[in-house]
Short mmCIF file of C-alpha atoms in Angstrom, two decimals:
data_model
loop_
_atom_site.label_atom_id
_atom_site.label_comp_id
_atom_site.label_asym_id
_atom_site.label_seq_id
_atom_site.Cartn_x
_atom_site.Cartn_y
_atom_site.Cartn_z
CA MET X 37 90.05 91.04 82.17
CA LYS X 38 90.74 92.42 78.68
CA ARG X 39 87.22 93.79 78.43
CA LEU X 40 87.61 95.56 81.79
CA LEU X 41 90.90 97.14 80.68
CA LYS X 42 89.26 98.47 77.51
CA ILE X 43 86.43 100.02 79.52
CA LEU X 44 88.86 101.65 81.94
CA CYS X 45 90.92 103.00 79.04
CA CYS X 46 87.86 104.64 77.47
CA VAL X 47 86.86 106.18 80.79
CA SER X 48 90.41 107.52 81.23
CA LEU X 49 90.41 109.21 77.83
CA ILE X 50 86.98 110.79 78.32
CA PHE X 51 87.98 112.08 81.75
CA ILE X 52 91.18 113.69 80.49
CA PHE X 53 89.45 115.26 77.50
CA GLN X 54 87.02 116.96 79.86
CA PHE X 55 89.79 118.36 82.04
CA SER X 56 91.88 119.62 79.12
CA ASP X 57 89.11 121.48 77.17
CA PHE X 58 89.78 119.14 74.28
CA ASN X 59 88.90 120.11 70.73
CA PRO X 60 90.31 118.98 67.34
CA ALA X 61 92.58 122.04 67.09
CA GLN X 62 94.26 121.01 70.37
CA ALA X 63 94.66 117.32 69.62
CA GLN X 64 98.45 117.60 69.91
CA ARG X 65 98.02 118.35 73.62
CA ILE X 66 96.61 114.87 74.31
CA HIS X 67 99.11 112.00 74.38
CA GLY X 68 98.38 108.29 74.66
CA LEU X 69 100.53 106.12 76.93
CA VAL X 70 101.47 102.45 76.85
CA SER X 71 103.59 101.11 79.71
CA SER X 72 105.17 97.88 80.88
CA GLY X 73 107.49 97.09 83.76
CA ALA X 74 108.11 95.44 87.10
CA THR X 75 107.01 96.14 90.67
CA LEU X 76 108.87 95.41 93.90
CA SER X 77 106.47 95.35 96.82
CA GLN X 78 105.83 94.48 100.44
CA ILE X 79 102.86 94.51 102.80
CA GLU X 80 103.42 96.76 105.78
CA GLY X 81 102.03 95.03 108.86
CA ASP X 82 102.60 91.38 107.93
CA GLU X 83 105.74 91.31 110.17
CA LEU X 84 107.98 90.77 107.12
CA LYS X 85 110.46 93.34 105.83
CA GLY X 86 111.90 94.26 102.44
CA PHE X 87 110.73 94.85 98.87
CA ARG X 88 111.13 91.22 97.85
CA LEU X 89 108.05 90.33 95.80
CA LEU X 90 108.60 90.88 92.07
CA GLY X 91 105.43 91.48 90.06
CA TYR X 92 104.26 92.93 86.76
CA SER X 93 102.80 96.37 86.10
CA GLY X 94 101.54 97.64 82.76
CA GLY X 95 98.63 99.16 80.89
CA VAL X 96 97.41 102.19 78.98
CA GLY X 97 96.56 105.81 79.70
CA ALA X 98 96.54 109.37 78.50
CA LEU X 99 98.36 112.58 79.38
CA ALA X 100 96.99 116.08 78.77
CA ALA X 101 98.96 119.34 78.83
CA LEU X 102 97.45 122.13 80.92
CA ASP X 103 99.41 125.01 79.38
CA ARG X 104 100.88 125.89 75.98
CA ASN X 105 104.43 125.13 77.04
CA GLU X 106 103.34 121.73 78.41
CA ARG X 107 105.03 122.59 81.69
CA TRP X 108 102.06 121.27 83.66
CA SER X 109 100.02 118.21 82.73
CA ILE X 110 97.65 115.63 84.15
CA SER X 111 97.45 111.92 83.44
CA LEU X 112 95.04 109.06 84.00
CA GLU X 113 95.93 105.41 83.50
CA ALA X 114 94.39 101.96 83.64
CA LEU X 115 96.95 99.41 84.83
CA PHE X 116 97.20 95.78 85.83
CA SER X 117 99.52 95.59 88.86
CA GLN X 118 100.78 92.73 90.98
CA ARG X 119 101.64 93.49 94.60
CA GLY X 120 102.04 91.50 97.80
CA SER X 121 104.73 90.08 100.04
CA TYR X 122 107.52 87.52 99.85
CA ASN X 123 110.09 86.00 102.17
CA ALA X 124 112.61 83.28 101.33
CA SER X 125 112.18 79.79 102.75
CA ASN X 126 115.60 79.88 104.47
CA ASN X 127 114.22 82.50 106.87
CA PRO X 128 111.91 81.74 109.81
CA TYR X 129 108.97 82.52 107.53
CA SER X 130 108.10 81.19 104.09
CA VAL X 131 105.57 83.55 102.55
CA ALA X 132 104.61 84.45 98.99
CA LEU X 133 101.38 86.45 98.87
CA ASN X 134 100.26 87.70 95.46
CA LEU X 135 97.65 90.48 95.20
CA ASN X 136 96.41 91.37 91.71
CA TYR X 137 94.94 94.86 91.20
CA ILE X 138 93.41 97.01 88.51
CA ASP X 139 94.90 100.45 89.23
CA ILE X 140 93.59 103.84 88.12
CA PRO X 141 96.19 106.49 89.03
CA PHE X 142 95.33 110.18 88.52
CA MET X 143 98.39 112.45 88.64
CA LEU X 144 99.52 116.05 88.28
CA HIS X 145 102.91 116.44 86.56
CA PHE X 146 105.50 119.20 86.32
CA ARG X 147 108.09 119.12 83.52
CA ASP X 148 111.60 120.33 84.27
CA PRO X 149 112.32 122.98 81.57
CA TRP X 150 116.08 122.15 81.53
CA GLY X 151 116.35 118.39 81.47
CA GLY X 152 112.80 117.48 80.46
CA ILE X 153 112.28 115.31 83.56
CA LEU X 154 108.64 114.84 84.51
CA ILE X 155 107.78 114.85 88.23
CA GLY X 156 104.31 113.81 89.38
CA LEU X 157 102.16 113.46 92.48
CA GLY X 158 98.70 111.97 92.72
CA LEU X 159 96.30 109.35 93.98
CA ASN X 160 95.68 105.80 92.89
CA TYR X 161 92.49 103.77 93.19
CA GLY X 162 93.19 100.06 93.14
CA ARG X 163 90.58 97.31 92.86
CA LEU X 164 91.61 93.88 94.06
CA VAL X 165 90.65 91.31 91.43
CA GLN X 166 92.07 88.23 93.18
CA GLN X 167 92.47 87.44 96.86
CA PRO X 168 95.95 86.41 98.06
CA HIS X 169 97.27 83.15 96.74
CA GLY X 170 100.60 81.40 97.03
CA THR X 171 102.63 79.75 99.80
CA PHE X 172 102.03 80.84 103.36
CA TYR X 173 103.97 79.51 106.35
CA TYR X 174 105.10 81.16 109.58
CA ASP X 175 107.44 79.24 111.89
CA THR X 176 105.36 78.55 115.01
CA ASN X 177 108.52 78.79 117.14
CA TYR X 178 108.32 82.55 116.58
CA PHE X 179 104.72 83.70 116.03
CA ILE X 180 101.72 82.86 113.93
CA PRO X 181 99.09 85.02 112.21
CA ASP X 182 95.37 84.33 112.24
CA THR X 183 94.52 82.70 108.90
CA THR X 184 90.88 81.84 109.63
CA ASP X 185 89.80 84.89 107.59
CA PHE X 186 92.70 85.49 105.26
CA SER X 187 91.10 88.05 102.96
CA PHE X 188 92.04 91.59 101.97
CA LEU X 189 89.77 94.58 101.35
CA LEU X 190 88.76 95.05 97.73
CA ASN X 191 89.59 98.77 97.52
CA ASP X 192 93.05 100.32 97.87
CA LEU X 193 93.44 104.12 97.92
CA ALA X 194 97.11 105.09 97.70
CA ALA X 195 99.38 108.12 97.44
CA VAL X 196 101.67 108.12 94.40
CA ALA X 197 104.98 109.87 93.68
CA ASP X 198 106.38 109.58 90.17
CA ILE X 199 109.46 110.62 88.18
CA ARG X 200 109.97 110.05 84.44
CA PHE X 201 113.19 110.40 82.47
CA PRO X 202 113.31 110.82 78.68
CA VAL X 203 115.28 107.96 77.12
CA TRP X 204 114.90 108.05 73.34
CA ARG X 205 112.33 109.80 71.17
CA SER X 206 108.96 108.97 72.78
CA LEU X 207 110.36 106.40 75.21
CA TRP X 208 110.49 107.28 78.93
CA PHE X 209 111.86 105.48 81.97
CA ASN X 210 109.57 105.74 84.99
CA ILE X 211 110.13 105.18 88.73
CA ARG X 212 106.97 105.20 90.85
CA TRP X 213 106.49 104.87 94.61
CA GLN X 214 103.05 104.01 95.94
CA TYR X 215 101.77 103.64 99.51
CA SER X 216 98.25 102.86 100.72
CA ILE X 217 96.48 105.68 102.53
CA ALA X 218 93.83 103.38 103.97
CA ALA X 219 94.49 99.87 105.28
CA VAL X 220 94.03 96.98 102.84
CA LYS X 221 93.59 94.55 105.75
CA ARG X 222 92.49 95.57 109.25
CA ASP X 223 93.15 94.08 112.68
CA TRP X 224 95.24 91.13 111.52
CA LEU X 225 95.85 89.09 114.68
CA PHE X 226 99.35 87.79 115.43
CA THR X 227 100.23 85.54 118.36
CA GLU X 228 103.70 84.92 119.72
CA LEU X 229 104.35 81.41 121.03
CA LYS X 230 106.85 79.83 123.37
CA HIS X 231 108.72 76.71 122.34
CA ASN X 232 106.34 74.59 124.40
CA GLY X 233 103.39 76.00 122.43
CA SER X 234 101.99 78.28 125.13
CA THR X 235 100.97 81.82 124.21
CA THR X 236 103.06 84.76 125.40
CA HIS X 237 101.14 87.70 123.93
CA SER X 238 99.05 88.75 120.93
CA TRP X 239 98.75 91.93 118.89
CA ARG X 240 96.85 93.28 115.87
CA ASN X 241 98.20 95.05 112.79
CA ASP X 242 96.61 97.07 110.00
CA CYS X 243 98.23 96.27 106.65
CA TYR X 244 99.21 98.64 103.83
CA ASN X 245 100.58 98.08 100.33
CA ASN X 246 104.02 99.61 99.75
CA SER X 247 105.57 99.31 96.29
CA LEU X 248 108.24 100.57 93.91
CA THR X 249 107.57 100.30 90.18
CA PHE X 250 110.06 100.56 87.31
CA ARG X 251 108.46 100.96 83.88
CA LEU X 252 109.14 101.89 80.29
CA ILE X 253 106.47 104.26 78.89
CA TRP X 254 105.89 104.95 75.20
CA VAL X 255 104.16 108.26 74.53
CA PHE X 256 102.10 108.70 71.34
#
């Protein structure tokens, strides 16, 4: 895992240097990033609601200014992110699904000239490094999902919206919303049951990651 993060970091820096016409005289326009924080997430389509799963998000990256005033910039990061779904055991369902990803978000940022707030939009490529694990129980008095093939797709392409607030010196507070553009699990079969065990009807859902991340970012 550490080796993969180092490789992704190097690729990120090379990519940003190419897009920013990097040369030694412009080194001040390239900033390194180190981040750490928490993610609240859910899986749209698993018939559970609410951002209840708490996971970790953190990694490294680089940000490059596109103009002299640093009003516009681009960034590329390599992150380890935990997403998934959770529901408490006192509800009809007891579910804790953990999905671990390596994320590579590429973003375009605009800096507010008055307050210094950084607003960004972009895309994220996520690579699933571990299939779901954890507790998984649906009350059969309500409905049950098909668990014969309980695997998620390895690739997750998501839209990202980002806002960063300056806190102190080079420290920023970041809020990021991320939603899958393509399904991370397709045609998941759910079956509703009667109390006597007979089937009433079935349906299929496509599933999408939906997450909110709160991070502290140190800019070099």
